[in-house]
PDB file of C-alpha atoms in Angstrom:
ATOM      1  CA  MET A 832       9.805  30.659  49.050  1.00  0.00           C
ATOM      2  CA  ALA A 833       7.230  32.751  47.259  1.00  0.00           C
ATOM      3  CA  GLY A 834       7.016  32.158  43.576  1.00  0.00           C
ATOM      4  CA  GLU A 835       7.751  28.444  43.720  1.00  0.00           C
ATOM      5  CA  PRO A 836       5.744  26.097  41.426  1.00  0.00           C
ATOM      6  CA  GLY A 837       3.648  24.874  44.351  1.00  0.00           C
ATOM      7  CA  ASP A 838       2.532  28.414  45.100  1.00  0.00           C
ATOM      8  CA  HIS A 839       1.439  28.963  41.484  1.00  0.00           C
ATOM      9  CA  ALA A 840      -0.491  25.689  41.512  1.00  0.00           C
ATOM     10  CA  THR A 841      -2.257  26.712  44.735  1.00  0.00           C
ATOM     11  CA  GLU A 842      -3.149  30.097  43.280  1.00  0.00           C
ATOM     12  CA  GLY A 843      -4.482  28.421  40.140  1.00  0.00           C
ATOM     13  CA  ALA A 844      -6.602  26.028  42.186  1.00  0.00           C
ATOM     14  CA  ASP A 845      -7.945  28.931  44.232  1.00  0.00           C
ATOM     15  CA  ARG A 846      -8.920  30.776  41.057  1.00  0.00           C
ATOM     16  CA  VAL A 847     -10.698  27.703  39.692  1.00  0.00           C
ATOM     17  CA  ALA A 848     -12.545  27.227  42.997  1.00  0.00           C
ATOM     18  CA  GLU A 849     -13.561  30.888  43.006  1.00  0.00           C
ATOM     19  CA  GLN A 850     -14.800  30.589  39.408  1.00  0.00           C
ATOM     20  CA  ASP A 851     -16.841  27.486  40.273  1.00  0.00           C
ATOM     21  CA  GLN A 852     -18.357  29.289  43.232  1.00  0.00           C
ATOM     22  CA  ARG A 853     -19.377  32.185  40.996  1.00  0.00           C
ATOM     23  CA  VAL A 854     -20.926  29.760  38.503  1.00  0.00           C
ATOM     24  CA  ARG A 855     -22.925  28.033  41.238  1.00  0.00           C
ATOM     25  CA  HIS A 856     -24.063  31.396  42.579  1.00  0.00           C
ATOM     26  CA  ARG A 857     -25.113  32.520  39.098  1.00  0.00           C
ATOM     27  CA  LEU A 858     -27.133  29.336  38.649  1.00  0.00           C
ATOM     28  CA  GLU A 859     -28.850  29.776  42.010  1.00  0.00           C
ATOM     29  CA  LEU A 860     -29.733  33.377  41.180  1.00  0.00           C
ATOM     30  CA  GLU A 861     -31.206  32.366  37.835  1.00  0.00           C
ATOM     31  CA  PHE A 862     -32.863  29.039  38.595  1.00  0.00           C
ATOM     32  CA  GLY A 863     -33.079  28.618  42.375  1.00  0.00           C
ATOM     33  CA  SER A 864     -31.283  26.108  44.566  1.00  0.00           C
ATOM     34  CA  ARG A 865     -28.860  23.492  43.246  1.00  0.00           C
ATOM     35  CA  GLU A 866     -31.362  20.778  44.054  1.00  0.00           C
ATOM     36  CA  GLN A 867     -33.906  22.502  41.804  1.00  0.00           C
ATOM     37  CA  TRP A 868     -31.793  22.996  38.694  1.00  0.00           C
ATOM     38  CA  ASP A 869     -30.113  19.600  39.030  1.00  0.00           C
ATOM     39  CA  ASP A 870     -33.486  17.802  39.126  1.00  0.00           C
ATOM     40  CA  PRO A 871     -33.985  15.995  35.774  1.00  0.00           C
ATOM     41  CA  LYS A 872     -37.725  15.908  36.435  1.00  0.00           C
ATOM     42  CA  LEU A 873     -37.870  19.645  35.783  1.00  0.00           C
ATOM     43  CA  GLU A 874     -37.827  19.275  31.999  1.00  0.00           C
ATOM     44  CA  TRP A 875     -41.172  21.051  32.201  1.00  0.00           C
ATOM     45  CA  ARG A 876     -39.253  24.292  32.836  1.00  0.00           C
ATOM     46  CA  ARG A 877     -37.603  24.050  29.439  1.00  0.00           C
ATOM     47  CA  LEU A 878     -40.882  23.157  27.756  1.00  0.00           C
ATOM     48  CA  PHE A 879     -42.719  26.022  29.443  1.00  0.00           C
ATOM     49  CA  SER A 880     -39.931  28.367  28.369  1.00  0.00           C
ATOM     50  CA  GLU A 881     -40.382  27.306  24.731  1.00  0.00           C
ATOM     51  CA  LEU A 882     -44.163  27.521  24.938  1.00  0.00           C
ATOM     52  CA  PHE A 883     -44.136  30.999  26.514  1.00  0.00           C
ATOM     53  CA  GLY A 884     -41.392  32.285  24.233  1.00  0.00           C
ATOM     54  CA  THR A 885     -43.109  31.051  21.068  1.00  0.00           C
ATOM     55  CA  PHE A 886     -46.393  32.516  22.302  1.00  0.00           C
ATOM     56  CA  LEU A 887     -44.774  35.949  22.670  1.00  0.00           C
ATOM     57  CA  LEU A 888     -43.019  35.723  19.301  1.00  0.00           C
ATOM     58  CA  VAL A 889     -46.161  34.751  17.381  1.00  0.00           C
ATOM     59  CA  LEU A 890     -48.247  37.261  19.310  1.00  0.00           C
ATOM     60  CA  VAL A 891     -45.996  40.043  18.029  1.00  0.00           C
ATOM     61  CA  ALA A 892     -45.396  38.635  14.538  1.00  0.00           C
ATOM     62  CA  ALA A 893     -48.978  37.672  13.688  1.00  0.00           C
ATOM     63  CA  GLY A 894     -50.414  40.606  15.602  1.00  0.00           C
ATOM     64  CA  GLY A 895     -48.220  42.939  13.599  1.00  0.00           C
ATOM     65  CA  GLY A 896     -49.476  41.329  10.389  1.00  0.00           C
ATOM     66  CA  ILE A 897     -53.063  42.006  11.436  1.00  0.00           C
ATOM     67  CA  LEU A 898     -52.416  45.661  12.254  1.00  0.00           C
ATOM     68  CA  VAL A 899     -50.503  46.245   9.005  1.00  0.00           C
ATOM     69  CA  GLY A 900     -53.453  44.849   7.095  1.00  0.00           C
ATOM     70  CA  GLU A 901     -55.737  47.234   8.982  1.00  0.00           C
ATOM     71  CA  GLY A 902     -53.473  50.174   8.184  1.00  0.00           C
ATOM     72  CA  GLN A 903     -52.744  50.934  11.841  1.00  0.00           C
ATOM     73  CA  ILE A 904     -48.956  50.396  11.804  1.00  0.00           C
ATOM     74  CA  THR A 905     -46.297  50.427   9.098  1.00  0.00           C
ATOM     75  CA  LEU A 906     -44.805  47.325   7.532  1.00  0.00           C
ATOM     76  CA  ALA A 907     -41.399  48.352   8.909  1.00  0.00           C
ATOM     77  CA  ALA A 908     -42.748  48.349  12.464  1.00  0.00           C
ATOM     78  CA  ALA A 909     -44.397  44.980  11.942  1.00  0.00           C
ATOM     79  CA  VAL A 910     -41.198  43.267  10.752  1.00  0.00           C
ATOM     80  CA  VAL A 911     -38.844  44.896  13.269  1.00  0.00           C
ATOM     81  CA  ALA A 912     -41.039  44.025  16.266  1.00  0.00           C
ATOM     82  CA  PRO A 913     -40.493  40.213  16.060  1.00  0.00           C
ATOM     83  CA  GLY A 914     -36.743  40.753  15.919  1.00  0.00           C
ATOM     84  CA  LEU A 915     -36.844  42.857  19.066  1.00  0.00           C
ATOM     85  CA  MET A 916     -39.070  40.289  20.764  1.00  0.00           C
ATOM     86  CA  VAL A 917     -36.656  37.457  19.951  1.00  0.00           C
ATOM     87  CA  LEU A 918     -33.792  39.567  21.286  1.00  0.00           C
ATOM     88  CA  ALA A 919     -35.651  40.053  24.573  1.00  0.00           C
ATOM     89  CA  ILE A 920     -36.641  36.375  24.850  1.00  0.00           C
ATOM     90  CA  ILE A 921     -33.064  35.171  24.317  1.00  0.00           C
ATOM     91  CA  LEU A 922     -31.810  37.547  26.990  1.00  0.00           C
ATOM     92  CA  PHE A 923     -34.385  36.742  29.641  1.00  0.00           C
ATOM     93  CA  MET A 924     -34.779  32.975  29.293  1.00  0.00           C
ATOM     94  CA  GLY A 925     -32.363  31.690  26.683  1.00  0.00           C
ATOM     95  CA  ALA A 926     -30.348  29.946  29.396  1.00  0.00           C
ATOM     96  CA  VAL A 927     -33.372  27.869  30.426  1.00  0.00           C
ATOM     97  CA  SER A 928     -34.248  26.206  27.119  1.00  0.00           C
ATOM     98  CA  GLY A 929     -31.917  27.689  24.511  1.00  0.00           C
ATOM     99  CA  ALA A 930     -34.786  29.900  23.242  1.00  0.00           C
ATOM    100  CA  HIS A 931     -35.287  27.956  20.010  1.00  0.00           C
ATOM    101  CA  LEU A 932     -38.890  29.168  19.428  1.00  0.00           C
ATOM    102  CA  ASN A 933     -38.738  27.418  16.065  1.00  0.00           C
ATOM    103  CA  PRO A 934     -38.856  23.726  15.040  1.00  0.00           C
ATOM    104  CA  ALA A 935     -36.246  24.382  12.357  1.00  0.00           C
ATOM    105  CA  VAL A 936     -33.825  25.687  14.998  1.00  0.00           C
ATOM    106  CA  SER A 937     -34.430  22.711  17.311  1.00  0.00           C
ATOM    107  CA  LEU A 938     -33.715  20.307  14.454  1.00  0.00           C
ATOM    108  CA  ALA A 939     -30.609  22.270  13.435  1.00  0.00           C
ATOM    109  CA  PHE A 940     -29.167  22.187  16.957  1.00  0.00           C
ATOM    110  CA  ALA A 941     -29.884  18.447  17.151  1.00  0.00           C
ATOM    111  CA  MET A 942     -28.175  17.813  13.809  1.00  0.00           C
ATOM    112  CA  ARG A 943     -25.137  19.719  15.079  1.00  0.00           C
ATOM    113  CA  GLY A 944     -24.985  17.576  18.211  1.00  0.00           C
ATOM    114  CA  ASP A 945     -25.772  20.522  20.491  1.00  0.00           C
ATOM    115  CA  PHE A 946     -29.252  19.365  21.484  1.00  0.00           C
ATOM    116  CA  PRO A 947     -30.488  15.872  22.439  1.00  0.00           C
ATOM    117  CA  TRP A 948     -32.693  14.281  19.779  1.00  0.00           C
ATOM    118  CA  VAL A 949     -34.909  12.832  22.519  1.00  0.00           C
ATOM    119  CA  ARG A 950     -36.013  16.353  23.449  1.00  0.00           C
ATOM    120  CA  VAL A 951     -36.833  17.478  19.900  1.00  0.00           C
ATOM    121  CA  PRO A 952     -40.447  16.142  19.753  1.00  0.00           C
ATOM    122  CA  GLY A 953     -41.381  17.841  23.025  1.00  0.00           C
ATOM    123  CA  TYR A 954     -39.913  21.149  21.888  1.00  0.00           C
ATOM    124  CA  ILE A 955     -41.738  21.047  18.563  1.00  0.00           C
ATOM    125  CA  VAL A 956     -45.071  20.193  20.206  1.00  0.00           C
ATOM    126  CA  VAL A 957     -44.906  23.084  22.693  1.00  0.00           C
ATOM    127  CA  GLN A 958     -43.694  25.501  20.005  1.00  0.00           C
ATOM    128  CA  LEU A 959     -46.730  24.674  17.868  1.00  0.00           C
ATOM    129  CA  LEU A 960     -48.962  24.908  20.931  1.00  0.00           C
ATOM    130  CA  GLY A 961     -47.561  28.301  21.899  1.00  0.00           C
ATOM    131  CA  ALA A 962     -48.160  29.583  18.369  1.00  0.00           C
ATOM    132  CA  ALA A 963     -51.746  28.303  18.380  1.00  0.00           C
ATOM    133  CA  LEU A 964     -52.451  29.895  21.771  1.00  0.00           C
ATOM    134  CA  ALA A 965     -51.108  33.231  20.539  1.00  0.00           C
ATOM    135  CA  CYS A 966     -53.456  33.156  17.547  1.00  0.00           C
ATOM    136  CA  LEU A 967     -56.407  32.152  19.717  1.00  0.00           C
ATOM    137  CA  PHE A 968     -55.636  35.231  21.789  1.00  0.00           C
ATOM    138  CA  LEU A 969     -55.498  37.391  18.656  1.00  0.00           C
ATOM    139  CA  LEU A 970     -58.770  35.867  17.472  1.00  0.00           C
ATOM    140  CA  ALA A 971     -60.407  36.842  20.754  1.00  0.00           C
ATOM    141  CA  VAL A 972     -59.079  40.401  20.543  1.00  0.00           C
ATOM    142  CA  PHE A 973     -59.476  41.203  16.836  1.00  0.00           C
ATOM    143  CA  GLY A 974     -61.764  38.551  15.409  1.00  0.00           C
ATOM    144  CA  ASN A 975     -60.963  36.521  12.304  1.00  0.00           C
ATOM    145  CA  ILE A 976     -59.535  39.319  10.173  1.00  0.00           C
ATOM    146  CA  GLN A 977     -56.481  39.675   7.902  1.00  0.00           C
ATOM    147  CA  HIS A 978     -55.967  35.894   7.938  1.00  0.00           C
ATOM    148  CA  LEU A 979     -54.909  36.334  11.596  1.00  0.00           C
ATOM    149  CA  GLY A 980     -51.534  37.623  10.448  1.00  0.00           C
ATOM    150  CA  ALA A 981     -50.747  34.492   8.423  1.00  0.00           C
ATOM    151  CA  THR A 982     -47.580  34.330   6.341  1.00  0.00           C
ATOM    152  CA  LEU A 983     -48.620  34.055   2.694  1.00  0.00           C
ATOM    153  CA  PRO A 984     -46.907  34.697  -0.648  1.00  0.00           C
ATOM    154  CA  GLY A 985     -47.244  38.384  -1.420  1.00  0.00           C
ATOM    155  CA  PRO A 986     -49.426  39.759  -4.203  1.00  0.00           C
ATOM    156  CA  GLY A 987     -47.903  38.885  -7.569  1.00  0.00           C
ATOM    157  CA  TYR A 988     -45.709  36.092  -6.163  1.00  0.00           C
ATOM    158  CA  GLU A 989     -46.200  32.356  -6.582  1.00  0.00           C
ATOM    159  CA  ASP A 990     -45.710  29.662  -3.948  1.00  0.00           C
ATOM    160  CA  TRP A 991     -42.427  28.554  -5.521  1.00  0.00           C
ATOM    161  CA  GLN A 992     -41.025  32.080  -5.272  1.00  0.00           C
ATOM    162  CA  ALA A 993     -41.999  32.327  -1.615  1.00  0.00           C
ATOM    163  CA  LEU A 994     -40.485  28.866  -1.055  1.00  0.00           C
ATOM    164  CA  LEU A 995     -37.112  29.881  -2.485  1.00  0.00           C
ATOM    165  CA  MET A 996     -37.151  33.039  -0.381  1.00  0.00           C
ATOM    166  CA  GLU A 997     -37.933  31.089   2.801  1.00  0.00           C
ATOM    167  CA  ILE A 998     -35.104  28.641   2.065  1.00  0.00           C
ATOM    168  CA  ALA A 999     -32.598  31.450   1.583  1.00  0.00           C
ATOM    169  CA  LEU A1000     -33.747  33.493   4.571  1.00  0.00           C
ATOM    170  CA  THR A1001     -33.846  30.509   6.927  1.00  0.00           C
ATOM    171  CA  THR A1002     -30.386  29.444   5.805  1.00  0.00           C
ATOM    172  CA  GLY A1003     -29.143  32.850   6.898  1.00  0.00           C
ATOM    173  CA  LEU A1004     -31.089  32.860  10.164  1.00  0.00           C
ATOM    174  CA  VAL A1005     -29.966  29.418  11.299  1.00  0.00           C
ATOM    175  CA  SER A1006     -26.395  30.199  10.227  1.00  0.00           C
ATOM    176  CA  VAL A1007     -26.433  33.243  12.502  1.00  0.00           C
ATOM    177  CA  ILE A1008     -27.889  31.208  15.369  1.00  0.00           C
ATOM    178  CA  LEU A1009     -25.391  28.349  15.035  1.00  0.00           C
ATOM    179  CA  GLY A1010     -22.483  30.714  14.497  1.00  0.00           C
ATOM    180  CA  THR A1011     -23.108  32.883  17.549  1.00  0.00           C
ATOM    181  CA  ALA A1012     -23.642  29.730  19.648  1.00  0.00           C
ATOM    182  CA  SER A1013     -20.325  28.087  18.733  1.00  0.00           C
ATOM    183  CA  ALA A1014     -17.091  28.092  20.693  1.00  0.00           C
ATOM    184  CA  ALA A1015     -15.387  29.534  17.642  1.00  0.00           C
ATOM    185  CA  GLN A1016     -17.480  32.703  17.612  1.00  0.00           C
ATOM    186  CA  ASN A1017     -19.527  32.796  20.804  1.00  0.00           C
ATOM    187  CA  VAL A1018     -20.304  36.350  21.867  1.00  0.00           C
ATOM    188  CA  GLY A1019     -22.504  35.560  24.861  1.00  0.00           C
ATOM    189  CA  PRO A1020     -25.664  37.600  25.422  1.00  0.00           C
ATOM    190  CA  ILE A1021     -24.749  39.899  22.526  1.00  0.00           C
ATOM    191  CA  ALA A1022     -25.667  36.949  20.287  1.00  0.00           C
ATOM    192  CA  ALA A1023     -29.257  38.046  20.896  1.00  0.00           C
ATOM    193  CA  LEU A1024     -28.501  41.212  18.930  1.00  0.00           C
ATOM    194  CA  GLY A1025     -27.271  39.183  15.983  1.00  0.00           C
ATOM    195  CA  VAL A1026     -30.332  36.933  15.872  1.00  0.00           C
ATOM    196  CA  GLY A1027     -32.873  39.678  16.542  1.00  0.00           C
ATOM    197  CA  GLY A1028     -31.157  42.022  14.102  1.00  0.00           C
ATOM    198  CA  TYR A1029     -31.151  39.395  11.351  1.00  0.00           C
ATOM    199  CA  ILE A1030     -34.895  38.764  11.777  1.00  0.00           C
ATOM    200  CA  ALA A1031     -35.625  42.484  11.522  1.00  0.00           C
ATOM    201  CA  LEU A1032     -33.315  42.963   8.529  1.00  0.00           C
ATOM    202  CA  ALA A1033     -34.777  39.991   6.651  1.00  0.00           C
ATOM    203  CA  GLY A1034     -38.291  41.318   7.195  1.00  0.00           C
ATOM    204  CA  LEU A1035     -37.439  44.843   6.083  1.00  0.00           C
ATOM    205  CA  TRP A1036     -36.604  43.762   2.553  1.00  0.00           C
ATOM    206  CA  ALA A1037     -38.245  40.355   2.009  1.00  0.00           C
ATOM    207  CA  ALA A1038     -41.599  40.569   3.805  1.00  0.00           C
ATOM    208  CA  PRO A1039     -43.495  41.530   0.607  1.00  0.00           C
ATOM    209  CA  VAL A1040     -42.363  38.278  -1.042  1.00  0.00           C
ATOM    210  CA  SER A1041     -43.060  35.583   1.541  1.00  0.00           C
ATOM    211  CA  GLY A1042     -43.927  37.266   4.824  1.00  0.00           C
ATOM    212  CA  THR A1043     -40.490  36.194   6.187  1.00  0.00           C
ATOM    213  CA  SER A1044     -41.700  33.419   8.452  1.00  0.00           C
ATOM    214  CA  MET A1045     -38.512  31.295   8.629  1.00  0.00           C
ATOM    215  CA  ASN A1046     -40.417  29.337  11.279  1.00  0.00           C
ATOM    216  CA  PRO A1047     -43.004  26.537  10.811  1.00  0.00           C
ATOM    217  CA  ALA A1048     -44.502  27.301  14.238  1.00  0.00           C
ATOM    218  CA  ARG A1049     -44.997  30.999  13.461  1.00  0.00           C
ATOM    219  CA  SER A1050     -46.960  30.030  10.324  1.00  0.00           C
ATOM    220  CA  PHE A1051     -48.778  27.141  12.008  1.00  0.00           C
ATOM    221  CA  GLY A1052     -50.699  29.268  14.517  1.00  0.00           C
ATOM    222  CA  PRO A1053     -52.586  31.471  12.019  1.00  0.00           C
ATOM    223  CA  ALA A1054     -53.106  28.529   9.648  1.00  0.00           C
ATOM    224  CA  LEU A1055     -54.664  26.372  12.365  1.00  0.00           C
ATOM    225  CA  VAL A1056     -56.829  28.986  14.045  1.00  0.00           C
ATOM    226  CA  GLY A1057     -57.792  30.597  10.737  1.00  0.00           C
ATOM    227  CA  THR A1058     -58.333  27.149   9.139  1.00  0.00           C
ATOM    228  CA  ASP A1059     -56.352  28.048   6.016  1.00  0.00           C
ATOM    229  CA  PHE A1060     -53.482  25.672   5.192  1.00  0.00           C
ATOM    230  CA  SER A1061     -53.456  26.489   1.466  1.00  0.00           C
ATOM    231  CA  SER A1062     -49.828  27.695   1.387  1.00  0.00           C
ATOM    232  CA  TYR A1063     -48.632  26.321   4.703  1.00  0.00           C
ATOM    233  CA  TRP A1064     -46.430  23.731   3.023  1.00  0.00           C
ATOM    234  CA  VAL A1065     -44.192  26.566   1.815  1.00  0.00           C
ATOM    235  CA  TYR A1066     -43.487  27.548   5.425  1.00  0.00           C
ATOM    236  CA  VAL A1067     -42.680  24.003   6.476  1.00  0.00           C
ATOM    237  CA  VAL A1068     -40.530  22.892   3.549  1.00  0.00           C
ATOM    238  CA  GLY A1069     -38.700  26.207   3.172  1.00  0.00           C
ATOM    239  CA  PRO A1070     -37.463  26.579   6.763  1.00  0.00           C
ATOM    240  CA  LEU A1071     -36.590  22.895   7.122  1.00  0.00           C
ATOM    241  CA  VAL A1072     -34.543  22.866   3.900  1.00  0.00           C
ATOM    242  CA  GLY A1073     -32.906  26.145   4.902  1.00  0.00           C
ATOM    243  CA  ALA A1074     -32.019  24.775   8.333  1.00  0.00           C
ATOM    244  CA  ALA A1075     -30.431  21.662   6.784  1.00  0.00           C
ATOM    245  CA  ILE A1076     -28.355  23.809   4.424  1.00  0.00           C
ATOM    246  CA  ALA A1077     -27.240  25.992   7.353  1.00  0.00           C
ATOM    247  CA  VAL A1078     -26.095  22.905   9.280  1.00  0.00           C
ATOM    248  CA  GLY A1079     -24.026  21.884   6.260  1.00  0.00           C
ATOM    249  CA  PHE A1080     -22.524  25.362   6.036  1.00  0.00           C
ATOM    250  CA  ALA A1081     -21.712  25.277   9.761  1.00  0.00           C
ATOM    251  CA  TYR A1082     -19.802  22.036   9.273  1.00  0.00           C
ATOM    252  CA  ILE A1083     -17.809  23.580   6.423  1.00  0.00           C
ATOM    253  CA  LEU A1084     -17.053  26.728   8.421  1.00  0.00           C
ATOM    254  CA  ARG A1085     -16.422  25.287  11.891  1.00  0.00           C
ATOM    255  CA  GLY A1086     -16.330  21.498  11.710  1.00  0.00           C
ATOM    256  CA  ARG A1087     -18.386  19.352  14.058  1.00  0.00           C
ATOM    257  CA  GLY A1088     -20.505  20.841  16.820  1.00  0.00           C
ATOM    258  CA  GLY A1089     -20.913  19.527  20.343  1.00  0.00           C
ATOM    259  CA  ASP A1090     -18.514  21.788  22.243  1.00  0.00           C
ATOM    260  CA  PRO A1091     -19.683  22.880  25.733  1.00  0.00           C
ATOM    261  CA  ILE A1092     -20.455  26.465  24.716  1.00  0.00           C
ATOM    262  CA  ALA A1093     -22.602  25.448  21.743  1.00  0.00           C
ATOM    263  CA  HIS A1094     -24.292  22.724  23.799  1.00  0.00           C
ATOM    264  CA  ALA A1095     -25.132  25.202  26.560  1.00  0.00           C
ATOM    265  CA  ALA A1096     -26.491  27.666  23.997  1.00  0.00           C
ATOM    266  CA  GLY A1097     -28.589  25.024  22.249  1.00  0.00           C
ATOM    267  CA  SER A1098     -29.777  23.033  25.249  1.00  0.00           C
ATOM    268  CA  GLY A1099     -29.880  25.596  28.046  1.00  0.00           C
ATOM    269  CA  VAL A1100     -27.848  25.270  31.231  1.00  0.00           C
ATOM    270  CA  LEU A1101     -30.304  23.408  33.454  1.00  0.00           C
ATOM    271  CA  THR A1102     -28.286  20.257  32.684  1.00  0.00           C
ATOM    272  CA  PRO A1103     -25.902  19.659  35.619  1.00  0.00           C
ATOM    273  CA  GLY A1104     -22.406  20.902  34.855  1.00  0.00           C
ATOM    274  CA  ALA A1105     -23.326  22.593  31.558  1.00  0.00           C
ATOM    275  CA  LEU A1106     -22.586  26.134  32.690  1.00  0.00           C
ATOM    276  CA  GLN A1107     -19.372  25.075  34.412  1.00  0.00           C
ATOM    277  CA  GLN A1108     -18.136  23.431  31.206  1.00  0.00           C
ATOM    278  CA  GLU A1109     -19.085  26.509  29.202  1.00  0.00           C
ATOM    279  CA  ALA A1110     -17.255  28.819  31.615  1.00  0.00           C
ATOM    280  CA  LYS A1111     -14.178  26.568  31.675  1.00  0.00           C
ATOM    281  CA  LEU A1112     -13.925  26.417  27.888  1.00  0.00           C
ATOM    282  CA  SER A1113     -14.483  30.182  27.556  1.00  0.00           C
ATOM    283  CA  ARG A1114     -11.698  30.817  30.065  1.00  0.00           C
ATOM    284  CA  GLU A1115      -9.300  28.441  28.303  1.00  0.00           C
ATOM    285  CA  ILE A1116     -10.015  30.067  24.933  1.00  0.00           C
ATOM    286  CA  ASP A1117      -9.471  33.553  26.394  1.00  0.00           C
ATOM    287  CA  GLU A1118      -6.172  32.429  27.917  1.00  0.00           C
ATOM    288  CA  GLY A1119      -5.037  30.897  24.621  1.00  0.00           C
ATOM    289  CA  ARG A1120      -4.777  27.391  26.048  1.00  0.00           C
ATOM    290  CA  VAL A1121      -7.496  26.004  23.752  1.00  0.00           C
ATOM    291  CA  VAL A1122      -8.093  26.670  20.064  1.00  0.00           C
ATOM    292  CA  PRO A1123     -11.848  26.673  19.280  1.00  0.00           C
ATOM    293  CA  PRO A1124     -13.110  23.974  16.897  1.00  0.00           C
ATOM    294  CA  GLY A1125     -12.894  25.032  13.269  1.00  0.00           C
ATOM    295  CA  ILE A1126     -10.043  27.501  13.775  1.00  0.00           C
ATOM    296  CA  PRO A1127      -6.617  26.301  12.574  1.00  0.00           C
ATOM    297  CA  GLU A1128      -3.815  26.372  15.100  1.00  0.00           C
ATOM    298  CA  THR A1129      -1.060  28.844  14.299  1.00  0.00           C
ATOM    299  CA  LYS A1130       2.509  27.893  14.895  1.00  0.00           C
ATOM    300  CA  GLN A1131       4.295  30.059  17.411  1.00  0.00           C
ATOM    301  CA  PRO A1132       7.580  31.554  16.190  1.00  0.00           C
ATOM    302  CA  LYS A1133      10.654  29.894  17.589  1.00  0.00           C
ATOM    303  CA  GLU A1134      12.647  31.963  20.052  1.00  0.00           C
TER     304      GLU A1134
END
């Protein structure tokens, strides 16, 4: 008879099979055949994604700094542009590598358990390389002017003031990144709006103090190519301390990391099964069968 338990189980299995088929099709559309995205030897795809993404970010951020110094664009345009670039990068290749673009973010994801520590050195190396290549490009186009868009303490501000600002701003940035990547608050591609919007907002009010780097790689490119490391320590210590504080805040707010959604957001979905696990957990949360980590279970009223 229709409506018996066996029929419901069959329908449920069919829905799961259909969902898995959609996931596999989505992966093939984005990355190619199953054999390609399952191949562990293709770590170079993730590394290239980080290199290219960091190149684009620093190209816009440092390039904007140069043009502001030359009086050709406004400060508002220069600080909003990196936010929009990060938004675009997350949308078009965040699933490949996680779109960290920032050593502080890679370390934060690793500390949360959402990114393998063994991959951290490679990510940091290509992020620094991408930043350096962007500044070499800017050097070729503009010459060595305006410190190549370097992030420096603003006029009238000391290194310690810029350091405190970088700590506070990076704490906020990494908190937004970890929060929108978690199973408790994941909002999918719209997370790109949160991250990009935060970068633009931070720059709009704090750029005159520290340059709003929040990223050791972004500051590394101009410092290396322009051979001026005088204040670079501020933009290493500040973001790293801020990232560590944000990881602590994430633990207080949501408990431990490591859920499939956060892992897929932090590591990309080239890992076999990552996207399937993410889709399964999202579906279970939507159906109310799973309570996301960090959210207390509510007792249902007795009938």
